[in-house]
Amino acid sequence: MRTIVTTAGRPDELSLSLANKACEQLGLSFEPRKKRSVAKISEQLNANVIVAGKNRYEYYPKGASGPFFFHPNSAAFRLKRVAKGEKDPFLEACQLQKGDAILDCTLGIGSEAMLAAFIVGDSGKVVGLEADPNVAFIVQNGMKTYDTSELPLTNCMRQIHVVHREAVEFLRTQSDNAFDVVYLDPMFEEVIEESNNFEALRDAGRHVKLTNEWVREALRVAKRRVVLKAHFKSLAFEEFGFVRDVRLTAKFHYGVIDKATLQV
């Protein structure tokens, strides 16, 4: 399905400029708002809609219950906890060090990538892959322009390199041991109802399923470990050989394949 770009209901020069930027970067056509609702435009043109507002982009996949837009989400308070020395299950699973390189194969809103950026620091590297071009555009622009005075959140957002690419396709192009850690976070098989931001991403993003090739390529590209995040009911941990960290009160778990243990 095609995607078109429009402006906010009452566009100003900034909104028009942002709309033009989206059209140029994504190769999309512009549709004047003409006082129509986004739902009406989507219905009339049978298209997904990107809205260039006065301070952010919003993405409305056709039929979605709400827009997808960039927001640091849980990363803000998780970073504050980590900065105070508290543990985070994602970081515990990844075992990142300063200067490491991590590949996030399913960037989404980028919460975990921001945590990774905090740990690896300026000398490290964080690459985030997003298969959907519209989501990649929204997140990439959001990370560059989101207005916050919170540190280290701003630095972490700016450090992430967003790449519009399908994960397995990208992994095939990488050399052995190219990243210290490869992180996999496919769309959950089960809905976590209270996660509203995730629901917007579920409508907007690509639905992917873990495969043998994906895990095999991730293991080849990872120097130290591959980390999987999935719903606690998921069978993927056992199916693909991940050692699961069972957290009794959590609705999702992390699993790890440590390459050092494979070589023993």
XYZ file of C-alpha atoms in Angstrom:
264
model
C 0.000 0.000 0.000
C 1.296 3.440 -0.894
C 1.998 6.213 1.590
C 1.295 9.912 1.122
C 2.426 12.957 3.107
C 0.199 15.770 4.349
C 0.379 18.555 6.926
C -1.311 19.405 10.183
C -4.881 20.758 9.988
C -3.691 24.360 9.864
C -0.272 24.167 8.216
C 2.351 26.849 8.697
C 5.675 27.262 6.897
C 7.428 24.817 9.245
C 4.822 22.125 8.692
C 5.061 22.573 4.914
C 8.859 22.413 5.103
C 8.745 19.193 7.128
C 6.250 17.694 4.682
C 8.576 18.506 1.787
C 11.476 16.901 3.651
C 9.512 13.667 4.148
C 8.488 13.591 0.484
C 12.091 14.046 -0.663
C 13.654 11.507 1.702
C 11.026 8.805 1.201
C 10.144 9.495 -2.427
C 6.466 10.099 -1.565
C 3.822 12.409 -2.991
C 2.267 15.334 -1.126
C -1.477 15.654 -0.549
C -2.882 19.032 0.648
C -4.918 18.693 3.845
C -7.944 20.722 2.624
C -9.567 20.559 6.075
C -9.991 16.774 5.803
C -9.333 14.387 8.663
C -6.419 12.000 8.350
C -8.858 9.090 8.303
C -10.764 10.689 5.430
C -7.589 11.232 3.394
C -6.498 7.653 4.048
C -9.884 6.315 2.998
C -10.194 8.477 -0.134
C -6.693 7.673 -1.382
C -6.483 4.132 0.024
C -3.116 5.027 1.525
C -1.053 5.216 4.688
C -0.532 8.812 5.807
C 2.457 10.644 7.277
C 1.459 13.933 8.910
C 4.073 16.669 9.194
C 3.012 18.561 12.300
C 4.499 21.660 13.864
C 6.928 19.764 16.070
C 6.892 16.114 14.993
C 5.916 13.573 12.362
C 3.010 11.197 12.923
C 2.455 8.032 10.914
C -1.060 6.649 10.377
C -1.072 3.214 8.723
C -4.434 2.718 6.998
C -6.930 1.344 9.498
C -4.687 1.909 12.541
C -6.333 2.864 15.821
C -3.855 5.691 16.427
C -0.682 7.337 15.138
C 2.880 6.174 15.549
C 5.350 8.900 16.531
C 8.731 9.046 18.181
C 8.973 9.378 21.935
C 11.736 8.157 24.275
C 9.058 6.130 26.048
C 10.439 3.941 28.840
C 14.063 4.765 27.979
C 13.910 8.034 29.929
C 13.190 6.550 33.351
C 15.212 3.394 32.653
C 18.260 5.528 31.874
C 17.822 7.465 35.105
C 17.816 4.209 37.052
C 20.876 2.867 35.238
C 22.724 6.175 35.773
C 22.086 5.722 39.496
C 23.682 2.284 39.370
C 20.502 0.208 39.266
C 20.356 -2.936 37.144
C 18.355 -3.293 33.934
C 17.442 -6.758 32.572
C 18.305 -5.814 28.985
C 21.774 -4.621 29.979
C 22.243 -7.648 32.224
C 21.531 -9.895 29.243
C 23.800 -8.006 26.834
C 26.770 -7.565 29.206
C 27.904 -4.508 27.225
C 31.127 -2.673 27.926
C 32.396 0.774 27.042
C 33.558 0.859 23.425
C 31.434 -2.124 22.334
C 29.486 -2.316 19.088
C 25.895 -3.557 19.228
C 23.466 -4.278 16.407
C 19.770 -3.910 17.245
C 18.061 -5.921 14.501
C 14.563 -4.631 15.284
C 14.918 -1.033 16.436
C 11.251 -0.067 16.781
C 11.028 2.992 19.049
C 14.657 2.489 20.101
C 14.326 2.255 23.893
C 16.877 -0.526 24.314
C 19.244 1.039 21.780
C 19.326 4.190 23.926
C 20.289 2.156 26.976
C 22.994 0.446 24.942
C 24.327 3.815 23.779
C 24.673 4.956 27.383
C 26.840 1.958 28.267
C 29.063 1.769 25.159
C 29.670 5.517 25.215
C 31.070 7.755 22.499
C 33.789 5.223 21.688
C 31.186 2.524 21.016
C 28.736 1.971 18.187
C 24.975 1.382 18.156
C 23.304 0.455 14.871
C 19.522 0.008 14.740
C 17.744 -1.711 11.858
C 14.143 -0.952 10.906
C 12.501 -2.811 8.024
C 9.614 -0.384 7.501
C 10.792 2.789 5.704
C 8.143 5.019 7.277
C 8.914 3.865 10.814
C 12.658 4.221 10.170
C 12.105 7.798 8.956
C 9.961 8.735 11.966
C 12.429 7.282 14.494
C 15.565 8.609 12.775
C 14.181 12.145 12.664
C 12.818 11.901 16.177
C 16.159 10.837 17.614
C 17.873 13.769 15.905
C 15.357 16.459 16.828
C 13.412 15.403 19.948
C 13.505 18.378 22.297
C 14.745 17.355 25.703
C 17.152 18.828 28.202
C 17.476 15.488 29.952
C 20.971 14.075 29.984
C 22.203 11.496 29.185
C 19.017 10.849 27.158
C 19.788 13.415 24.451
C 23.325 12.158 23.850
C 22.122 8.559 23.679
C 19.454 9.362 21.082
C 21.875 11.276 18.894
C 24.425 8.444 18.973
C 22.220 5.764 17.366
C 22.673 5.088 13.660
C 19.285 4.150 12.178
C 19.356 1.972 9.054
C 16.314 1.130 6.934
C 17.023 -2.526 6.228
C 15.532 -5.944 6.821
C 17.520 -7.744 9.515
C 18.562 -10.979 7.778
C 19.373 -9.114 4.580
C 21.646 -6.732 6.520
C 23.280 -9.519 8.525
C 24.247 -11.349 5.320
C 26.334 -8.339 4.288
C 28.314 -8.217 7.538
C 31.648 -9.871 8.249
C 32.136 -12.467 10.987
C 32.287 -10.975 14.503
C 31.400 -7.500 13.181
C 29.480 -6.593 16.372
C 30.128 -7.573 19.969
C 26.411 -8.147 20.590
C 23.480 -8.739 18.237
C 20.031 -8.055 19.699
C 16.768 -9.535 18.403
C 13.338 -8.282 19.405
C 10.669 -9.609 16.990
C 7.064 -8.499 17.406
C 5.548 -10.335 20.350
C 3.185 -13.196 19.535
C 1.056 -12.110 22.496
C -0.313 -8.599 23.026
C 0.789 -6.737 26.143
C -2.398 -4.708 26.555
C -1.099 -2.007 28.857
C 1.732 -1.110 26.487
C -0.038 1.591 24.430
C 3.094 2.812 22.683
C 3.813 -0.733 21.582
C 0.330 -1.033 20.106
C 0.989 1.957 17.825
C 4.224 0.298 16.720
C 2.428 -3.008 16.178
C 0.136 -1.259 13.658
C 2.982 0.629 11.976
C 5.893 -1.800 11.943
C 6.697 -4.987 10.079
C 5.601 -8.219 11.747
C 8.554 -10.564 11.699
C 9.091 -14.084 12.954
C 12.369 -15.508 14.163
C 13.920 -18.027 11.774
C 16.854 -20.428 11.794
C 18.677 -18.299 9.243
C 18.187 -15.153 11.311
C 19.662 -16.771 14.422
C 22.448 -18.432 12.436
C 23.476 -15.137 10.794
C 23.240 -13.295 14.103
C 25.589 -15.819 15.699
C 28.063 -15.434 12.853
C 28.056 -11.632 13.095
C 28.140 -11.498 16.903
C 31.549 -11.661 18.514
C 30.330 -12.479 22.032
C 26.588 -13.082 22.284
C 23.152 -12.915 20.730
C 20.288 -11.676 22.909
C 16.588 -12.344 22.312
C 13.620 -10.534 23.843
C 10.238 -12.275 23.595
C 6.949 -12.722 25.410
C 7.162 -15.032 28.417
C 4.877 -17.517 26.628
C 7.136 -17.651 23.571
C 8.630 -20.998 22.570
C 11.416 -19.282 20.605
C 13.888 -19.448 23.492
C 13.870 -23.241 23.586
C 13.404 -23.659 19.833
C 16.511 -21.674 18.947
C 18.733 -22.533 21.900
C 18.589 -19.354 24.006
C 19.192 -19.578 27.746
C 16.209 -17.757 29.186
C 16.342 -15.394 32.163
C 13.000 -16.204 33.798
C 11.506 -13.195 35.575
C 8.360 -14.328 37.349
C 6.614 -10.948 37.386
C 7.603 -9.854 33.858
C 5.522 -10.332 30.713
C 8.619 -10.596 28.547
C 11.916 -12.375 29.053
C 15.450 -12.089 27.685
C 17.407 -15.070 26.415
C 21.098 -15.375 25.576
C 23.313 -17.488 23.371
C 26.862 -16.942 24.612
C 29.337 -17.842 21.877
C 32.011 -18.735 24.413
C 29.862 -21.615 25.649
C 29.381 -22.877 22.078
C 33.116 -23.163 21.602
C 33.710 -25.242 24.707
